[in-house]
Structures are given as C-alpha cells and as structure tokens.
PDB file of C-alpha atoms in Angstrom:
ATOM      1  CA  MET A   1     -24.610   5.003 -40.764  1.00 56.00           C
ATOM      2  CA  SER A   2     -24.118   2.819 -37.595  1.00 68.00           C
ATOM      3  CA  THR A   3     -20.220   1.841 -38.798  1.00 69.00           C
ATOM      4  CA  LYS A   4     -20.081   5.858 -38.489  1.00 68.00           C
ATOM      5  CA  VAL A   5     -21.211   5.955 -34.509  1.00 62.00           C
ATOM      6  CA  LEU A   6     -19.039   2.736 -34.182  1.00 61.00           C
ATOM      7  CA  GLN A   7     -16.377   4.759 -35.179  1.00 66.00           C
ATOM      8  CA  PHE A   8     -16.820   7.709 -32.859  1.00 63.00           C
ATOM      9  CA  CYS A   9     -17.654   5.913 -29.931  1.00 56.00           C
ATOM     10  CA  LEU A  10     -14.122   3.752 -30.540  1.00 60.00           C
ATOM     11  CA  ILE A  11     -12.228   7.397 -30.965  1.00 72.00           C
ATOM     12  CA  LEU A  12     -14.367   8.702 -28.067  1.00 65.00           C
ATOM     13  CA  LEU A  13     -12.550   5.750 -25.955  1.00 62.00           C
ATOM     14  CA  LEU A  14      -9.252   6.437 -27.237  1.00 61.00           C
ATOM     15  CA  VAL A  15      -9.094   9.780 -26.618  1.00 63.00           C
ATOM     16  CA  ASN A  16     -10.473   9.423 -22.961  1.00 59.00           C
ATOM     17  CA  VAL A  17      -8.381   6.659 -21.873  1.00 57.00           C
ATOM     18  CA  ALA A  18      -4.980   8.533 -23.070  1.00 56.00           C
ATOM     19  CA  CYS A  19      -6.170  11.780 -21.689  1.00 55.00           C
ATOM     20  CA  LYS A  20      -6.489  10.241 -17.955  1.00 53.00           C
ATOM     21  CA  ASP A  21      -3.763  11.370 -15.400  1.00 59.00           C
ATOM     22  CA  SER A  22      -2.407   7.959 -13.883  1.00 74.00           C
ATOM     23  CA  ALA A  23      -1.842   8.384  -9.897  1.00 81.00           C
ATOM     24  CA  PRO A  24       1.890   8.514  -9.105  1.00 85.00           C
ATOM     25  CA  SER A  25       3.620   5.332  -7.830  1.00 89.00           C
ATOM     26  CA  ILE A  26       4.735   5.439  -4.035  1.00 90.00           C
ATOM     27  CA  GLU A  27       8.447   6.094  -5.804  1.00 90.00           C
ATOM     28  CA  GLU A  28       7.337   9.564  -7.144  1.00 92.00           C
ATOM     29  CA  LYS A  29       5.345  10.525  -4.015  1.00 93.00           C
ATOM     30  CA  ILE A  30       8.136   9.824  -1.699  1.00 95.00           C
ATOM     31  CA  GLN A  31      10.473  12.043  -4.239  1.00 96.00           C
ATOM     32  CA  LYS A  32      10.937  14.605  -1.005  1.00 97.00           C
ATOM     33  CA  VAL A  33      12.582  15.391   2.061  1.00 98.00           C
ATOM     34  CA  TYR A  34      10.938  14.749   4.796  1.00 98.00           C
ATOM     35  CA  THR A  35      11.775  15.853   8.874  1.00 97.00           C
ATOM     36  CA  ALA A  36      10.044  13.948  12.071  1.00 97.00           C
ATOM     37  CA  VAL A  37       6.576  15.261  13.067  1.00 97.00           C
ATOM     38  CA  SER A  38       5.952  12.856  15.690  1.00 97.00           C
ATOM     39  CA  VAL A  39       8.122   9.139  16.759  1.00 97.00           C
ATOM     40  CA  THR A  40       7.031   7.042  18.999  1.00 97.00           C
ATOM     41  CA  GLN A  41       9.787   4.085  19.915  1.00 96.00           C
ATOM     42  CA  ASP A  42       7.554   0.839  20.935  1.00 95.00           C
ATOM     43  CA  GLY A  43       4.334   2.214  21.534  1.00 95.00           C
ATOM     44  CA  LEU A  44       6.096   5.504  23.455  1.00 96.00           C
ATOM     45  CA  THR A  45       5.822   8.777  22.133  1.00 97.00           C
ATOM     46  CA  VAL A  46       8.723  10.072  22.500  1.00 97.00           C
ATOM     47  CA  TYR A  47       8.802  13.023  20.519  1.00 97.00           C
ATOM     48  CA  THR A  48       6.080  15.700  18.926  1.00 97.00           C
ATOM     49  CA  GLN A  49       7.323  18.800  17.201  1.00 96.00           C
ATOM     50  CA  GLY A  50       7.070  21.598  18.981  1.00 91.00           C
ATOM     51  CA  GLY A  51       6.368  19.885  21.926  1.00 89.00           C
ATOM     52  CA  PRO A  52       7.299  21.263  25.244  1.00 89.00           C
ATOM     53  CA  SER A  53       8.401  17.754  27.076  1.00 91.00           C
ATOM     54  CA  ASN A  54      10.022  15.104  24.263  1.00 96.00           C
ATOM     55  CA  LEU A  55      11.842  12.648  25.810  1.00 96.00           C
ATOM     56  CA  VAL A  56      13.981  12.358  22.625  1.00 95.00           C
ATOM     57  CA  PRO A  57      14.503  16.208  21.550  1.00 95.00           C
ATOM     58  CA  GLN A  58      16.946  15.599  19.341  1.00 94.00           C
ATOM     59  CA  TYR A  59      14.133  14.261  16.695  1.00 95.00           C
ATOM     60  CA  SER A  60      13.937  17.907  15.755  1.00 94.00           C
ATOM     61  CA  THR A  61      17.075  17.072  13.825  1.00 94.00           C
ATOM     62  CA  PHE A  62      15.773  13.947  12.080  1.00 95.00           C
ATOM     63  CA  LYS A  63      15.602  14.337   8.608  1.00 97.00           C
ATOM     64  CA  LEU A  64      15.133  11.777   5.747  1.00 97.00           C
ATOM     65  CA  ASP A  65      16.281  13.186   2.257  1.00 98.00           C
ATOM     66  CA  LEU A  66      14.824  10.517  -1.148  1.00 97.00           C
ATOM     67  CA  SER A  67      14.643  13.862  -3.360  1.00 97.00           C
ATOM     68  CA  VAL A  68      16.874  12.333  -5.923  1.00 97.00           C
ATOM     69  CA  PRO A  69      15.367   8.907  -7.067  1.00 96.00           C
ATOM     70  CA  GLY A  70      17.285   5.939  -6.065  1.00 96.00           C
ATOM     71  CA  LYS A  71      19.353   8.244  -3.169  1.00 98.00           C
ATOM     72  CA  ALA A  72      19.015   8.356   0.044  1.00 97.00           C
ATOM     73  CA  VAL A  73      20.745  10.958   3.071  1.00 98.00           C
ATOM     74  CA  LEU A  74      19.351  10.192   6.593  1.00 96.00           C
ATOM     75  CA  LYS A  75      20.450  12.070   9.618  1.00 95.00           C
ATOM     76  CA  ASP A  76      19.339  10.683  12.714  1.00 91.00           C
ATOM     77  CA  ILE A  77      19.526  11.723  16.231  1.00 89.00           C
ATOM     78  CA  THR A  78      23.046  11.578  17.313  1.00 87.00           C
ATOM     79  CA  ALA A  79      23.480  13.977  13.744  1.00 88.00           C
ATOM     80  CA  GLU A  80      25.109  11.519  12.125  1.00 93.00           C
ATOM     81  CA  THR A  81      24.600  11.622   8.411  1.00 96.00           C
ATOM     82  CA  PHE A  82      24.160   8.423   6.270  1.00 96.00           C
ATOM     83  CA  THR A  83      24.288   8.800   2.471  1.00 98.00           C
ATOM     84  CA  GLY A  84      23.436   5.659   0.309  1.00 97.00           C
ATOM     85  CA  ASN A  85      20.577   4.289  -1.940  1.00 98.00           C
ATOM     86  CA  TYR A  86      16.972   3.734  -1.212  1.00 97.00           C
ATOM     87  CA  THR A  87      14.351   1.167  -3.332  1.00 96.00           C
ATOM     88  CA  VAL A  88      10.715   0.714  -2.763  1.00 96.00           C
ATOM     89  CA  THR A  89       8.798  -2.710  -2.896  1.00 92.00           C
ATOM     90  CA  ASP A  90       5.785  -4.017  -1.777  1.00 86.00           C
ATOM     91  CA  GLN A  91       5.354  -0.868   0.950  1.00 93.00           C
ATOM     92  CA  VAL A  92       8.562  -1.225   2.253  1.00 96.00           C
ATOM     93  CA  LEU A  93      11.722   1.617   2.191  1.00 97.00           C
ATOM     94  CA  THR A  94      15.013   0.166   1.928  1.00 97.00           C
ATOM     95  CA  LEU A  95      18.130   2.056   2.605  1.00 97.00           C
ATOM     96  CA  THR A  96      21.043   0.323   1.161  1.00 97.00           C
ATOM     97  CA  GLN A  97      24.885   0.678   1.347  1.00 97.00           C
ATOM     98  CA  LEU A  98      24.752   3.419   3.956  1.00 96.00           C
ATOM     99  CA  ASN A  99      27.649   5.211   4.438  1.00 95.00           C
ATOM    100  CA  PRO A 100      29.121   5.249   7.218  1.00 95.00           C
ATOM    101  CA  GLU A 101      27.256   2.064   8.581  1.00 92.00           C
ATOM    102  CA  PRO A 102      25.089   2.833  10.706  1.00 89.00           C
ATOM    103  CA  THR A 103      25.621   0.898  14.261  1.00 83.00           C
ATOM    104  CA  GLY A 104      24.877  -2.516  13.925  1.00 84.00           C
ATOM    105  CA  THR A 105      22.097  -2.379  10.209  1.00 88.00           C
ATOM    106  CA  GLY A 106      25.224  -3.938   8.030  1.00 90.00           C
ATOM    107  CA  GLY A 107      24.439  -0.706   6.318  1.00 92.00           C
ATOM    108  CA  THR A 108      20.669  -1.648   5.542  1.00 95.00           C
ATOM    109  CA  MET A 109      17.594  -0.374   7.652  1.00 94.00           C
ATOM    110  CA  SER A 110      14.109  -1.106   6.200  1.00 95.00           C
ATOM    111  CA  TYR A 111      10.707   0.702   7.088  1.00 97.00           C
ATOM    112  CA  SER A 112       7.137  -0.645   6.312  1.00 97.00           C
ATOM    113  CA  ILE A 113       5.183   2.163   4.405  1.00 97.00           C
ATOM    114  CA  THR A 114       2.820   2.642   6.955  1.00 96.00           C
ATOM    115  CA  SER A 115       0.604   5.170   5.219  1.00 96.00           C
ATOM    116  CA  ILE A 116       1.520   8.276   2.520  1.00 95.00           C
ATOM    117  CA  SER A 117      -1.185  11.230   2.234  1.00 94.00           C
ATOM    118  CA  GLU A 118      -1.998  11.453  -2.267  1.00 93.00           C
ATOM    119  CA  ASP A 119       0.776  14.459  -2.429  1.00 93.00           C
ATOM    120  CA  GLY A 120       3.312  12.391  -0.643  1.00 93.00           C
ATOM    121  CA  LYS A 121       3.829  14.977   2.045  1.00 96.00           C
ATOM    122  CA  SER A 122       2.939  13.037   4.933  1.00 97.00           C
ATOM    123  CA  LEU A 123       4.663   9.436   5.295  1.00 97.00           C
ATOM    124  CA  VAL A 124       4.560   7.315   8.044  1.00 98.00           C
ATOM    125  CA  LEU A 125       7.554   4.490   8.410  1.00 97.00           C
ATOM    126  CA  THR A 126       7.369   1.724  11.045  1.00 97.00           C
ATOM    127  CA  THR A 127      10.843   0.132  11.272  1.00 95.00           C
ATOM    128  CA  THR A 128      10.996  -3.681  10.308  1.00 92.00           C
ATOM    129  CA  LYS A 129      13.390  -4.695  13.264  1.00 90.00           C
ATOM    130  CA  GLY A 130      14.338  -3.145  16.027  1.00 87.00           C
ATOM    131  CA  GLN A 131      16.792  -0.038  15.997  1.00 84.00           C
ATOM    132  CA  PRO A 132      20.195  -0.674  18.022  1.00 83.00           C
ATOM    133  CA  LYS A 133      20.539   3.098  18.486  1.00 82.00           C
ATOM    134  CA  THR A 134      17.441   3.627  20.633  1.00 85.00           C
ATOM    135  CA  GLY A 135      17.701   0.528  22.772  1.00 86.00           C
ATOM    136  CA  HIS A 136      16.376  -2.035  19.725  1.00 89.00           C
ATOM    137  CA  THR A 137      12.754  -0.285  19.889  1.00 93.00           C
ATOM    138  CA  ILE A 138      10.286  -0.918  16.717  1.00 96.00           C
ATOM    139  CA  ASN A 139       9.924   3.253  16.136  1.00 96.00           C
ATOM    140  CA  VAL A 140       7.217   4.595  14.235  1.00 98.00           C
ATOM    141  CA  TYR A 141       8.318   7.763  12.683  1.00 97.00           C
ATOM    142  CA  THR A 142       5.721  10.428  10.915  1.00 98.00           C
ATOM    143  CA  LEU A 143       7.023  12.316   8.637  1.00 98.00           C
ATOM    144  CA  LYS A 144       6.201  15.254   7.240  1.00 98.00           C
ATOM    145  CA  SER A 145       7.745  17.614   3.684  1.00 96.00           C
ATOM    146  CA  ASN A 146       7.569  20.914   3.008  1.00 83.00           C
TER     147      ASN A 146
END
C-alpha cells in the first residue's frame, strides 16, 4: 500500500512541475515597440507625454522597436532612424551595429534596464554613458508599448 501512495505522490509532483508556466525572460518581455512617456536628462525632466511645455518636445516622435528578436530600430529626437541588433545581458540592453551610426557612439548604445513590468509594457532605461546628441547627459527613458 505505501508503495502505491509513494507512486501516486511522485506522479502528482511530476504533473505539477510540468504544468507550471515559467515566467517570461526579459528578452521575451521587451519584444515590443516602445514610445516615450517621460525623459529626464541629468535629472531634469525634459519631456512628459502630453505635457504643454516640454523642453524637448521632439521626444514625442521617439520610438524603440524591439519587436523582432535580436533586431532593433531606434527613431531618436532628430527623427533619424537607426537599425541594428540588440542583446540583453545582466540587465543591460545593448544596441549594436546601428546604421547609420549615431553621432559619437561607434554604432553601439547601451542602457541599464532600471525596471520592467511583468507584461513588458512599461520599461525604464537609463543610458550607461552620456549621450552625444543631448550634450553628454545621462538620460532616463520611461517607455510604454501598446
């Protein structure tokens, strides 16, 4: 009798483990198209979506497309569009082989993933070094996807 109970418990354990949904990885969560909700440069808020007096209203056209795994399309505040690749390692999003090459980047841009929602629809990125186009400021992008 105890052997049958043990077998039953083992089967229940295996079924329980096999049926659990694993949480999506960051790579899976970020496969979306993002737009800016707010942007700060060296701690100063320069853009808030729908804000009446944004210091840098050009962020209204900012778009980061990560919807295709490993491929990135970035539309920056100058309305230039850059295409390349992306990887996520240790909470860092790195865009590489950007074409055309964004000014002063060597074709590579990196962002710390400050936070990401469970569904990936909200993403906060912080530049890992000063951005040439914004006067070498450290920028924090609060992004959303639809």
